[in-house]
Amino acid sequence: MNAKRVDKIATVVIDIIAGIIVLILASLLGYILVRGLPHVSWHFLTSPAKASRRVVALACSSSTPFTCCYWRC
Amino acid sequence: MQEDQIRAAMLRKSRAAKIEQRGRAISFACIALIVLVVIAIFYFVASKGLATFYHNGVNVWEFLSKKSWSPSTIGPHGKPEVGALPMIVGSFSVTFLAAVVATPFAIGAALFMTEIASNWGAKILQPVIDLLVGIPSVVYGFIGLSVVVPAIRNVFGGTGFGILAGTFVLFVMILPTVTSMTVDAIHAVPSYYRSASAALGATRWQTTSRVVLRAAVPGILTGIVFGMARAFGEALAVQMVIGNAAMLPKNLISPASTLTSVLTSGIGNTVMGSLENNALWSLALVLLLMSLVFNLVIRWIGGRGALK
């Protein structure tokens, strides 16, 4: 394999790596926006937190019991 | 009479000298405060962490090498089980695996930004890397929990929680750190190295791999160790995806735990001064000493200097 060929292959590999990194960020942001944006509303941002009993039970049984204090049990 | 006045005027401190003195005093006070805070942190963590060994009579070697961790219950031989090996192994394995995965990506991205597409490549990748730094770790953990863990569960089976999931999350978290330090290291390579190599008839890749990267090795290694230090200390994102089972991981997809994950999940549930609490402080001491080691390694690499 001659040097020019190796150069071409290396360039393509580096291009692919840069593309993957851009893709990672795009998918991170896209995932957050697609999953989160529909739920953001004026009501969601301004109304006080309300937790159903089921959610409180789940929060209390998770690995960090002191999060329980943040919920109004 | 007049001579005395001149003498007094000459000996009196000027306004500038007074300001200088005051500024110096403030600077020294700030430095002293920072040094004091660092010493206080070290003293506090060391006194708490060493209490496990002095006060509770746990053997240091057993603490570092035993495999079972349950400080709140008495083990079969009548002593609480405080073997930190699972956490130490977990921390080191996620750190090293994340560094191993991130390094080729970081070097590739840095080369793309500096050597291949230096004008527009940097314009695209620099904001991407800045954004990756800006995303809070809890968001990484949350995405890891809702995307990476199910994906690993589907592909490899098991619960999906484990070192592999932690590696993927940490890989994305340390990637920007390693990349930007690699970019700095490559920028620091004098451009006449490249010109000389090109004049000898080398292709771009030959120049990059044999001259530029070779000359940038100390800087790149420093970046990798910086990334590893960040990965080692990361608590929240890892805790969300690693499974938090304080046992020696059999493979990359079995639930494990790290020093930080055990600390964050345990420190709120223990009583100050008890063995459970002291054992957690001992883990914190191990963390602190390891970050000290990472710092020393960075200094050592930096002191070695560039290509001679």
mmCIF file of C-alpha atoms in Angstrom:
data_model
loop_
_atom_site.group_PDB
_atom_site.id
_atom_site.type_symbol
_atom_site.label_atom_id
_atom_site.label_comp_id
_atom_site.label_asym_id
_atom_site.label_seq_id
_atom_site.Cartn_x
_atom_site.Cartn_y
_atom_site.Cartn_z
ATOM 1 C CA MET A 1 0.000 0.000 0.000
ATOM 2 C CA ASN A 2 1.588 3.268 -1.013
ATOM 3 C CA ALA A 3 1.768 6.392 1.076
ATOM 4 C CA LYS A 4 -0.848 8.316 -0.852
ATOM 5 C CA ARG A 5 -3.393 5.554 -0.349
ATOM 6 C CA VAL A 6 -2.679 5.445 3.399
ATOM 7 C CA ASP A 7 -3.086 9.215 3.506
ATOM 8 C CA LYS A 8 -6.504 8.969 1.837
ATOM 9 C CA ILE A 9 -7.663 6.214 4.204
ATOM 10 C CA ALA A 10 -6.463 8.117 7.292
ATOM 11 C CA THR A 11 -8.257 11.256 6.119
ATOM 12 C CA VAL A 12 -11.499 9.354 5.639
ATOM 13 C CA VAL A 13 -11.186 7.702 9.064
ATOM 14 C CA ILE A 14 -10.627 11.074 10.759
ATOM 15 C CA ASP A 15 -13.585 12.558 8.860
ATOM 16 C CA ILE A 16 -15.746 9.674 10.086
ATOM 17 C CA ILE A 17 -14.608 10.231 13.695
ATOM 18 C CA ALA A 18 -15.464 13.934 13.492
ATOM 19 C CA GLY A 19 -18.838 12.996 11.986
ATOM 20 C CA ILE A 20 -19.536 10.536 14.810
ATOM 21 C CA ILE A 21 -18.850 13.213 17.439
ATOM 22 C CA VAL A 22 -21.196 15.673 15.737
ATOM 23 C CA LEU A 23 -23.753 12.863 15.494
ATOM 24 C CA ILE A 24 -23.415 12.090 19.225
ATOM 25 C CA LEU A 25 -24.143 15.707 20.153
ATOM 26 C CA ALA A 26 -26.975 15.965 17.637
ATOM 27 C CA SER A 27 -28.620 12.822 18.974
ATOM 28 C CA LEU A 28 -28.184 13.953 22.603
ATOM 29 C CA LEU A 29 -29.797 17.321 21.932
ATOM 30 C CA GLY A 30 -32.404 15.824 19.621
ATOM 31 C CA TYR A 31 -33.383 13.201 22.193
ATOM 32 C CA ILE A 32 -33.758 15.774 24.958
ATOM 33 C CA LEU A 33 -35.746 18.161 22.759
ATOM 34 C CA VAL A 34 -38.006 15.515 21.220
ATOM 35 C CA ARG A 35 -38.769 13.871 24.561
ATOM 36 C CA GLY A 36 -38.912 17.020 26.663
ATOM 37 C CA LEU A 37 -40.207 19.887 24.590
ATOM 38 C CA PRO A 38 -43.802 18.621 24.184
ATOM 39 C CA HIS A 39 -44.151 18.556 27.989
ATOM 40 C CA VAL A 40 -42.931 22.111 28.579
ATOM 41 C CA SER A 41 -45.906 24.362 29.054
ATOM 42 C CA TRP A 42 -46.773 27.429 31.083
ATOM 43 C CA HIS A 43 -48.707 25.246 33.506
ATOM 44 C CA PHE A 44 -45.737 22.866 33.947
ATOM 45 C CA LEU A 45 -43.344 25.713 34.730
ATOM 46 C CA THR A 46 -45.538 27.682 37.130
ATOM 47 C CA SER A 47 -47.683 25.225 39.079
ATOM 48 C CA PRO A 48 -46.327 23.816 42.399
ATOM 49 C CA ALA A 49 -44.999 20.244 42.440
ATOM 50 C CA LYS A 50 -47.585 17.592 43.001
ATOM 51 C CA ALA A 51 -46.704 13.958 43.547
ATOM 52 C CA SER A 52 -49.016 10.999 43.504
ATOM 53 C CA ARG A 53 -48.659 8.418 46.266
ATOM 54 C CA ARG A 54 -47.178 5.910 43.840
ATOM 55 C CA VAL A 55 -44.382 8.289 42.848
ATOM 56 C CA VAL A 56 -43.589 9.069 46.484
ATOM 57 C CA ALA A 57 -43.323 5.374 47.263
ATOM 58 C CA LEU A 58 -40.964 4.896 44.334
ATOM 59 C CA ALA A 59 -38.824 7.865 45.324
ATOM 60 C CA CYS A 60 -38.571 6.683 48.900
ATOM 61 C CA SER A 61 -37.542 3.160 47.944
ATOM 62 C CA SER A 62 -34.814 4.245 45.545
ATOM 63 C CA SER A 63 -31.150 4.021 46.451
ATOM 64 C CA THR A 64 -31.050 7.521 47.937
ATOM 65 C CA PRO A 65 -33.702 7.701 50.656
ATOM 66 C CA PHE A 66 -32.890 11.312 51.546
ATOM 67 C CA THR A 67 -34.482 12.419 48.282
ATOM 68 C CA CYS A 68 -37.692 11.519 50.089
ATOM 69 C CA CYS A 69 -37.460 14.761 52.029
ATOM 70 C CA TYR A 70 -37.927 16.749 48.866
ATOM 71 C CA TRP A 71 -41.305 15.185 48.235
ATOM 72 C CA ARG A 72 -44.264 16.263 50.186
ATOM 73 C CA CYS A 73 -45.232 12.871 51.575
ATOM 74 C CA MET B 1 14.256 73.349 58.955
ATOM 75 C CA GLN B 2 13.717 73.079 55.217
ATOM 76 C CA GLU B 3 16.079 70.155 55.058
ATOM 77 C CA ASP B 4 13.996 68.290 57.643
ATOM 78 C CA GLN B 5 10.850 68.806 55.542
ATOM 79 C CA ILE B 6 12.551 67.467 52.419
ATOM 80 C CA ARG B 7 13.924 64.550 54.426
ATOM 81 C CA ALA B 8 10.430 63.712 55.726
ATOM 82 C CA ALA B 9 8.926 63.994 52.237
ATOM 83 C CA MET B 10 11.595 61.675 50.835
ATOM 84 C CA LEU B 11 11.111 59.056 53.548
ATOM 85 C CA ARG B 12 7.312 59.108 53.390
ATOM 86 C CA LYS B 13 5.769 56.314 51.361
ATOM 87 C CA SER B 14 4.271 57.388 48.064
ATOM 88 C CA ARG B 15 0.631 56.714 47.205
ATOM 89 C CA ALA B 16 1.619 54.147 44.611
ATOM 90 C CA ALA B 17 3.788 52.286 47.111
ATOM 91 C CA LYS B 18 0.914 52.160 49.597
ATOM 92 C CA ILE B 19 -1.467 50.783 46.968
ATOM 93 C CA GLU B 20 1.162 48.260 45.993
ATOM 94 C CA GLN B 21 1.571 47.134 49.577
ATOM 95 C CA ARG B 22 -2.159 46.877 50.135
ATOM 96 C CA GLY B 23 -2.656 44.873 46.932
ATOM 97 C CA ARG B 24 0.131 42.533 47.889
ATOM 98 C CA ALA B 25 -1.375 41.985 51.323
ATOM 99 C CA ILE B 26 -4.785 41.188 49.837
ATOM 100 C CA SER B 27 -3.268 38.761 47.312
ATOM 101 C CA PHE B 28 -1.286 36.945 49.990
ATOM 102 C CA ALA B 29 -4.355 36.775 52.226
ATOM 103 C CA CYS B 30 -6.347 35.180 49.387
ATOM 104 C CA ILE B 31 -3.588 32.654 48.658
ATOM 105 C CA ALA B 32 -3.250 31.848 52.344
ATOM 106 C CA LEU B 33 -7.005 31.317 52.593
ATOM 107 C CA ILE B 34 -6.997 28.913 49.631
ATOM 108 C CA VAL B 35 -4.030 26.974 51.012
ATOM 109 C CA LEU B 36 -5.729 26.860 54.389
ATOM 110 C CA VAL B 37 -8.956 25.528 52.862
ATOM 111 C CA VAL B 38 -7.054 22.812 50.951
ATOM 112 C CA ILE B 39 -5.142 21.806 54.080
ATOM 113 C CA ALA B 40 -8.384 21.783 56.074
ATOM 114 C CA ILE B 41 -10.087 19.531 53.501
ATOM 115 C CA PHE B 42 -7.126 17.145 53.487
ATOM 116 C CA TYR B 43 -6.974 17.101 57.283
ATOM 117 C CA PHE B 44 -10.720 16.540 57.633
ATOM 118 C CA VAL B 45 -10.921 13.732 55.069
ATOM 119 C CA ALA B 46 -7.723 12.114 56.365
ATOM 120 C CA SER B 47 -8.781 12.241 60.024
ATOM 121 C CA LYS B 48 -12.221 10.848 59.215
ATOM 122 C CA GLY B 49 -10.922 8.288 56.733
ATOM 123 C CA LEU B 50 -8.100 7.042 58.945
ATOM 124 C CA ALA B 51 -10.482 6.648 61.906
ATOM 125 C CA THR B 52 -11.699 3.438 60.258
ATOM 126 C CA PHE B 53 -8.245 1.972 60.721
ATOM 127 C CA TYR B 54 -7.221 3.506 64.061
ATOM 128 C CA HIS B 55 -10.498 3.820 65.895
ATOM 129 C CA ASN B 56 -12.505 0.910 64.460
ATOM 130 C CA GLY B 57 -9.461 -1.346 64.096
ATOM 131 C CA VAL B 58 -9.922 -2.313 60.460
ATOM 132 C CA ASN B 59 -6.801 -3.618 58.750
ATOM 133 C CA VAL B 60 -5.709 -1.317 55.904
ATOM 134 C CA TRP B 61 -4.736 -4.221 53.677
ATOM 135 C CA GLU B 62 -8.057 -5.988 54.329
ATOM 136 C CA PHE B 63 -9.898 -2.767 53.535
ATOM 137 C CA LEU B 64 -8.162 -2.542 50.165
ATOM 138 C CA SER B 65 -8.293 -6.226 49.227
ATOM 139 C CA LYS B 66 -11.464 -7.761 50.722
ATOM 140 C CA LYS B 67 -14.376 -8.249 48.370
ATOM 141 C CA SER B 68 -17.476 -7.931 50.548
ATOM 142 C CA TRP B 69 -18.859 -4.543 51.513
ATOM 143 C CA SER B 70 -21.570 -4.264 54.154
ATOM 144 C CA PRO B 71 -20.338 -1.997 56.961
ATOM 145 C CA SER B 72 -23.698 -2.003 58.724
ATOM 146 C CA THR B 73 -23.859 -5.749 59.358
ATOM 147 C CA ILE B 74 -21.531 -8.044 61.250
ATOM 148 C CA GLY B 75 -19.848 -10.631 59.051
ATOM 149 C CA PRO B 76 -19.274 -14.335 59.816
ATOM 150 C CA HIS B 77 -16.039 -13.638 61.712
ATOM 151 C CA GLY B 78 -17.693 -11.148 64.061
ATOM 152 C CA LYS B 79 -16.454 -8.005 62.344
ATOM 153 C CA PRO B 80 -18.181 -5.602 59.981
ATOM 154 C CA GLU B 81 -17.429 -6.318 56.338
ATOM 155 C CA VAL B 82 -15.509 -3.380 54.906
ATOM 156 C CA GLY B 83 -13.759 -4.605 51.775
ATOM 157 C CA ALA B 84 -13.459 -1.773 49.278
ATOM 158 C CA LEU B 85 -11.989 -3.800 46.408
ATOM 159 C CA PRO B 86 -15.248 -3.915 44.359
ATOM 160 C CA MET B 87 -15.508 -0.130 44.384
ATOM 161 C CA ILE B 88 -11.826 0.385 43.631
ATOM 162 C CA VAL B 89 -11.993 -2.091 40.744
ATOM 163 C CA GLY B 90 -15.217 -0.448 39.489
ATOM 164 C CA SER B 91 -13.764 3.054 39.581
ATOM 165 C CA PHE B 92 -10.541 2.081 37.846
ATOM 166 C CA SER B 93 -12.219 -0.026 35.178
ATOM 167 C CA VAL B 94 -14.743 2.638 34.118
ATOM 168 C CA THR B 95 -11.982 5.260 34.156
ATOM 169 C CA PHE B 96 -9.514 3.281 32.048
ATOM 170 C CA LEU B 97 -12.135 1.958 29.619
ATOM 171 C CA ALA B 98 -13.580 5.441 29.120
ATOM 172 C CA ALA B 99 -10.069 6.810 28.468
ATOM 173 C CA VAL B 100 -9.291 3.959 26.055
ATOM 174 C CA VAL B 101 -12.505 4.593 24.081
ATOM 175 C CA ALA B 102 -12.247 8.388 24.191
ATOM 176 C CA THR B 103 -8.596 8.750 23.168
ATOM 177 C CA PRO B 104 -8.881 7.730 19.482
ATOM 178 C CA PHE B 105 -11.997 9.883 19.082
ATOM 179 C CA ALA B 106 -10.332 12.847 20.763
ATOM 180 C CA ILE B 107 -7.173 12.576 18.661
ATOM 181 C CA GLY B 108 -9.239 12.137 15.483
ATOM 182 C CA ALA B 109 -11.382 15.158 16.273
ATOM 183 C CA ALA B 110 -8.325 17.247 17.171
ATOM 184 C CA LEU B 111 -6.589 16.291 13.915
ATOM 185 C CA PHE B 112 -9.751 17.140 11.996
ATOM 186 C CA MET B 113 -9.829 20.557 13.646
ATOM 187 C CA THR B 114 -6.139 21.343 13.191
ATOM 188 C CA GLU B 115 -4.654 19.439 10.253
ATOM 189 C CA ILE B 116 -7.406 18.361 7.876
ATOM 190 C CA ALA B 117 -10.065 21.048 7.905
ATOM 191 C CA SER B 118 -8.427 23.749 9.982
ATOM 192 C CA ASN B 119 -10.639 26.554 8.676
ATOM 193 C CA TRP B 120 -14.170 25.169 8.819
ATOM 194 C CA GLY B 121 -13.556 21.989 10.867
ATOM 195 C CA ALA B 122 -12.775 24.039 13.949
ATOM 196 C CA LYS B 123 -15.824 26.205 13.298
ATOM 197 C CA ILE B 124 -18.085 23.143 13.441
ATOM 198 C CA LEU B 125 -16.383 21.006 16.084
ATOM 199 C CA GLN B 126 -15.464 23.758 18.565
ATOM 200 C CA PRO B 127 -19.104 24.641 19.386
ATOM 201 C CA VAL B 128 -19.935 20.938 19.510
ATOM 202 C CA ILE B 129 -17.226 20.366 22.102
ATOM 203 C CA ASP B 130 -18.241 23.455 24.084
ATOM 204 C CA LEU B 131 -21.841 22.214 24.142
ATOM 205 C CA LEU B 132 -20.730 18.754 25.319
ATOM 206 C CA VAL B 133 -18.863 20.420 28.220
ATOM 207 C CA GLY B 134 -21.941 22.464 29.085
ATOM 208 C CA ILE B 135 -24.406 19.585 29.407
ATOM 209 C CA PRO B 136 -24.877 18.833 33.144
ATOM 210 C CA SER B 137 -23.769 15.399 34.316
ATOM 211 C CA VAL B 138 -27.251 14.524 35.551
ATOM 212 C CA VAL B 139 -28.516 14.877 31.966
ATOM 213 C CA TYR B 140 -25.803 12.483 30.773
ATOM 214 C CA GLY B 141 -26.832 10.085 33.505
ATOM 215 C CA PHE B 142 -30.492 10.412 32.606
ATOM 216 C CA ILE B 143 -29.865 9.739 28.920
ATOM 217 C CA GLY B 144 -27.591 6.859 29.898
ATOM 218 C CA LEU B 145 -30.388 5.454 32.038
ATOM 219 C CA SER B 146 -33.080 5.792 29.393
ATOM 220 C CA VAL B 147 -31.081 5.042 26.209
ATOM 221 C CA VAL B 148 -27.734 3.346 26.874
ATOM 222 C CA VAL B 149 -28.870 0.904 29.563
ATOM 223 C CA PRO B 150 -31.872 -0.445 27.568
ATOM 224 C CA ALA B 151 -29.672 -0.665 24.452
ATOM 225 C CA ILE B 152 -27.060 -2.749 26.282
ATOM 226 C CA ARG B 153 -29.844 -4.867 27.780
ATOM 227 C CA ASN B 154 -31.204 -5.572 24.302
ATOM 228 C CA VAL B 155 -27.847 -6.318 22.705
ATOM 229 C CA PHE B 156 -25.922 -8.165 25.442
ATOM 230 C CA GLY B 157 -28.692 -9.291 27.794
ATOM 231 C CA GLY B 158 -28.636 -8.953 31.565
ATOM 232 C CA THR B 159 -29.926 -5.842 33.272
ATOM 233 C CA GLY B 160 -27.949 -3.426 31.137
ATOM 234 C CA PHE B 161 -26.508 -1.748 34.234
ATOM 235 C CA GLY B 162 -22.785 -2.106 34.652
ATOM 236 C CA ILE B 163 -19.306 -1.013 33.723
ATOM 237 C CA LEU B 164 -20.067 -0.937 29.992
ATOM 238 C CA ALA B 165 -22.905 1.572 30.457
ATOM 239 C CA GLY B 166 -20.682 3.640 32.761
ATOM 240 C CA THR B 167 -17.929 3.551 30.147
ATOM 241 C CA PHE B 168 -20.224 4.896 27.429
ATOM 242 C CA VAL B 169 -21.528 7.734 29.591
ATOM 243 C CA LEU B 170 -18.043 8.697 30.793
ATOM 244 C CA PHE B 171 -16.679 8.474 27.249
ATOM 245 C CA VAL B 172 -18.980 11.286 26.132
ATOM 246 C CA MET B 173 -18.244 13.247 29.303
ATOM 247 C CA ILE B 174 -14.441 13.187 29.050
ATOM 248 C CA LEU B 175 -14.314 13.478 25.251
ATOM 249 C CA PRO B 176 -14.432 17.317 25.199
ATOM 250 C CA THR B 177 -11.727 17.594 27.882
ATOM 251 C CA VAL B 178 -9.300 15.310 26.065
ATOM 252 C CA THR B 179 -10.126 16.820 22.653
ATOM 253 C CA SER B 180 -9.551 20.445 23.611
ATOM 254 C CA MET B 181 -6.271 19.630 25.370
ATOM 255 C CA THR B 182 -5.126 17.595 22.357
ATOM 256 C CA VAL B 183 -5.994 20.529 20.077
ATOM 257 C CA ASP B 184 -3.893 22.827 22.275
ATOM 258 C CA ALA B 185 -1.004 20.357 22.196
ATOM 259 C CA ILE B 186 -1.137 20.089 18.380
ATOM 260 C CA HIS B 187 -1.377 23.872 17.996
ATOM 261 C CA ALA B 188 1.775 24.183 20.084
ATOM 262 C CA VAL B 189 3.784 22.140 17.531
ATOM 263 C CA PRO B 190 5.812 24.669 15.486
ATOM 264 C CA SER B 191 4.581 24.984 11.904
ATOM 265 C CA TYR B 192 8.120 24.633 10.512
ATOM 266 C CA TYR B 193 8.084 20.975 11.644
ATOM 267 C CA ARG B 194 5.210 20.441 9.205
ATOM 268 C CA SER B 195 6.893 22.495 6.473
ATOM 269 C CA ALA B 196 10.142 20.553 6.836
ATOM 270 C CA SER B 197 8.305 17.246 6.692
ATOM 271 C CA ALA B 198 6.308 18.331 3.628
ATOM 272 C CA ALA B 199 9.510 19.537 1.945
ATOM 273 C CA LEU B 200 10.942 16.029 2.353
ATOM 274 C CA GLY B 201 8.018 14.724 0.335
ATOM 275 C CA ALA B 202 5.924 13.274 3.163
ATOM 276 C CA THR B 203 2.164 13.036 2.701
ATOM 277 C CA ARG B 204 -0.153 14.783 5.155
ATOM 278 C CA TRP B 205 -0.755 11.599 7.128
ATOM 279 C CA GLN B 206 2.962 10.809 7.281
ATOM 280 C CA THR B 207 3.612 14.323 8.574
ATOM 281 C CA THR B 208 0.741 14.089 11.058
ATOM 282 C CA SER B 209 1.469 10.646 12.444
ATOM 283 C CA ARG B 210 5.275 10.791 12.542
ATOM 284 C CA VAL B 211 5.991 14.453 13.282
ATOM 285 C CA VAL B 212 2.993 16.343 14.647
ATOM 286 C CA LEU B 213 1.551 13.634 16.910
ATOM 287 C CA ARG B 214 5.021 12.571 18.040
ATOM 288 C CA ALA B 215 5.864 16.136 19.058
ATOM 289 C CA ALA B 216 2.489 16.570 20.790
ATOM 290 C CA VAL B 217 2.702 13.350 22.848
ATOM 291 C CA PRO B 218 3.281 15.017 26.263
ATOM 292 C CA GLY B 219 0.348 17.383 25.738
ATOM 293 C CA ILE B 220 -1.934 14.597 24.552
ATOM 294 C CA LEU B 221 -0.990 12.391 27.519
ATOM 295 C CA THR B 222 -1.703 15.287 29.874
ATOM 296 C CA GLY B 223 -5.129 15.655 28.280
ATOM 297 C CA ILE B 224 -5.851 11.946 28.679
ATOM 298 C CA VAL B 225 -4.862 11.985 32.341
ATOM 299 C CA PHE B 226 -7.018 15.105 32.888
ATOM 300 C CA GLY B 227 -9.924 13.214 31.333
ATOM 301 C CA MET B 228 -9.221 10.204 33.540
ATOM 302 C CA ALA B 229 -9.172 12.410 36.634
ATOM 303 C CA ARG B 230 -12.560 13.775 35.627
ATOM 304 C CA ALA B 231 -13.933 10.295 34.961
ATOM 305 C CA PHE B 232 -12.591 9.014 38.281
ATOM 306 C CA GLY B 233 -14.308 11.760 40.239
ATOM 307 C CA GLU B 234 -17.608 11.741 38.360
ATOM 308 C CA ALA B 235 -20.359 10.567 40.675
ATOM 309 C CA LEU B 236 -23.880 11.268 39.544
ATOM 310 C CA ALA B 237 -23.928 10.127 35.924
ATOM 311 C CA VAL B 238 -22.040 6.929 36.771
ATOM 312 C CA GLN B 239 -24.236 6.199 39.751
ATOM 313 C CA MET B 240 -27.322 6.283 37.532
ATOM 314 C CA VAL B 241 -26.087 3.646 35.080
ATOM 315 C CA ILE B 242 -23.681 1.352 36.915
ATOM 316 C CA GLY B 243 -26.199 -0.573 39.020
ATOM 317 C CA ASN B 244 -24.772 0.209 42.477
ATOM 318 C CA ALA B 245 -24.136 -3.368 43.557
ATOM 319 C CA ALA B 246 -21.141 -3.418 45.885
ATOM 320 C CA MET B 247 -19.722 -6.663 44.563
ATOM 321 C CA LEU B 248 -16.831 -7.554 42.331
ATOM 322 C CA PRO B 249 -18.124 -7.294 38.723
ATOM 323 C CA LYS B 250 -17.854 -10.600 36.847
ATOM 324 C CA ASN B 251 -18.054 -8.950 33.427
ATOM 325 C CA LEU B 252 -18.705 -5.587 31.840
ATOM 326 C CA ILE B 253 -22.496 -5.900 31.933
ATOM 327 C CA SER B 254 -22.995 -7.096 35.510
ATOM 328 C CA PRO B 255 -23.990 -4.439 38.065
ATOM 329 C CA ALA B 256 -21.017 -2.860 39.807
ATOM 330 C CA SER B 257 -20.251 0.234 41.831
ATOM 331 C CA THR B 258 -17.616 2.930 42.047
ATOM 332 C CA LEU B 259 -16.093 4.796 44.976
ATOM 333 C CA THR B 260 -18.141 7.871 44.116
ATOM 334 C CA SER B 261 -21.425 6.041 43.597
ATOM 335 C CA VAL B 262 -21.172 4.304 46.989
ATOM 336 C CA LEU B 263 -20.332 7.641 48.617
ATOM 337 C CA THR B 264 -23.259 9.548 47.125
ATOM 338 C CA SER B 265 -25.788 6.821 47.837
ATOM 339 C CA GLY B 266 -24.497 6.061 51.335
ATOM 340 C CA ILE B 267 -23.317 9.245 53.021
ATOM 341 C CA GLY B 268 -26.825 10.554 53.691
ATOM 342 C CA ASN B 269 -27.879 7.414 55.515
ATOM 343 C CA THR B 270 -25.090 7.021 58.054
ATOM 344 C CA VAL B 271 -24.510 8.567 61.456
ATOM 345 C CA MET B 272 -21.427 10.737 61.931
ATOM 346 C CA GLY B 273 -18.739 8.867 63.875
ATOM 347 C CA SER B 274 -20.113 5.383 63.275
ATOM 348 C CA LEU B 275 -18.115 2.737 61.426
ATOM 349 C CA GLU B 276 -20.437 2.966 58.401
ATOM 350 C CA ASN B 277 -19.708 6.674 58.175
ATOM 351 C CA ASN B 278 -15.966 6.282 58.762
ATOM 352 C CA ALA B 279 -15.748 3.574 56.101
ATOM 353 C CA LEU B 280 -17.311 5.977 53.592
ATOM 354 C CA TRP B 281 -14.765 8.616 54.595
ATOM 355 C CA SER B 282 -12.035 6.058 53.947
ATOM 356 C CA LEU B 283 -13.409 5.681 50.415
ATOM 357 C CA ALA B 284 -13.303 9.478 50.110
ATOM 358 C CA LEU B 285 -9.673 9.384 51.258
ATOM 359 C CA VAL B 286 -8.871 6.832 48.538
ATOM 360 C CA LEU B 287 -10.548 9.150 46.002
ATOM 361 C CA LEU B 288 -8.602 12.160 47.245
ATOM 362 C CA LEU B 289 -5.288 10.307 47.125
ATOM 363 C CA MET B 290 -6.042 9.067 43.617
ATOM 364 C CA SER B 291 -6.794 12.587 42.382
ATOM 365 C CA LEU B 292 -3.482 13.612 43.966
ATOM 366 C CA VAL B 293 -1.772 10.827 42.005
ATOM 367 C CA PHE B 294 -3.445 12.004 38.779
ATOM 368 C CA ASN B 295 -2.157 15.526 39.473
ATOM 369 C CA LEU B 296 1.373 14.260 40.088
ATOM 370 C CA VAL B 297 1.240 12.235 36.860
ATOM 371 C CA ILE B 298 0.158 15.346 34.928
ATOM 372 C CA ARG B 299 3.044 17.333 36.433
ATOM 373 C CA TRP B 300 5.480 14.524 35.703
ATOM 374 C CA ILE B 301 4.361 14.287 32.057
ATOM 375 C CA GLY B 302 4.460 18.073 31.694
ATOM 376 C CA GLY B 303 7.955 18.162 33.159
ATOM 377 C CA ARG B 304 9.239 15.574 30.697
ATOM 378 C CA GLY B 305 8.935 18.167 27.952
ATOM 379 C CA ALA B 306 8.418 17.813 24.242
ATOM 380 C CA LEU B 307 10.376 16.033 21.540
ATOM 381 C CA LYS B 308 14.071 16.767 21.786
#
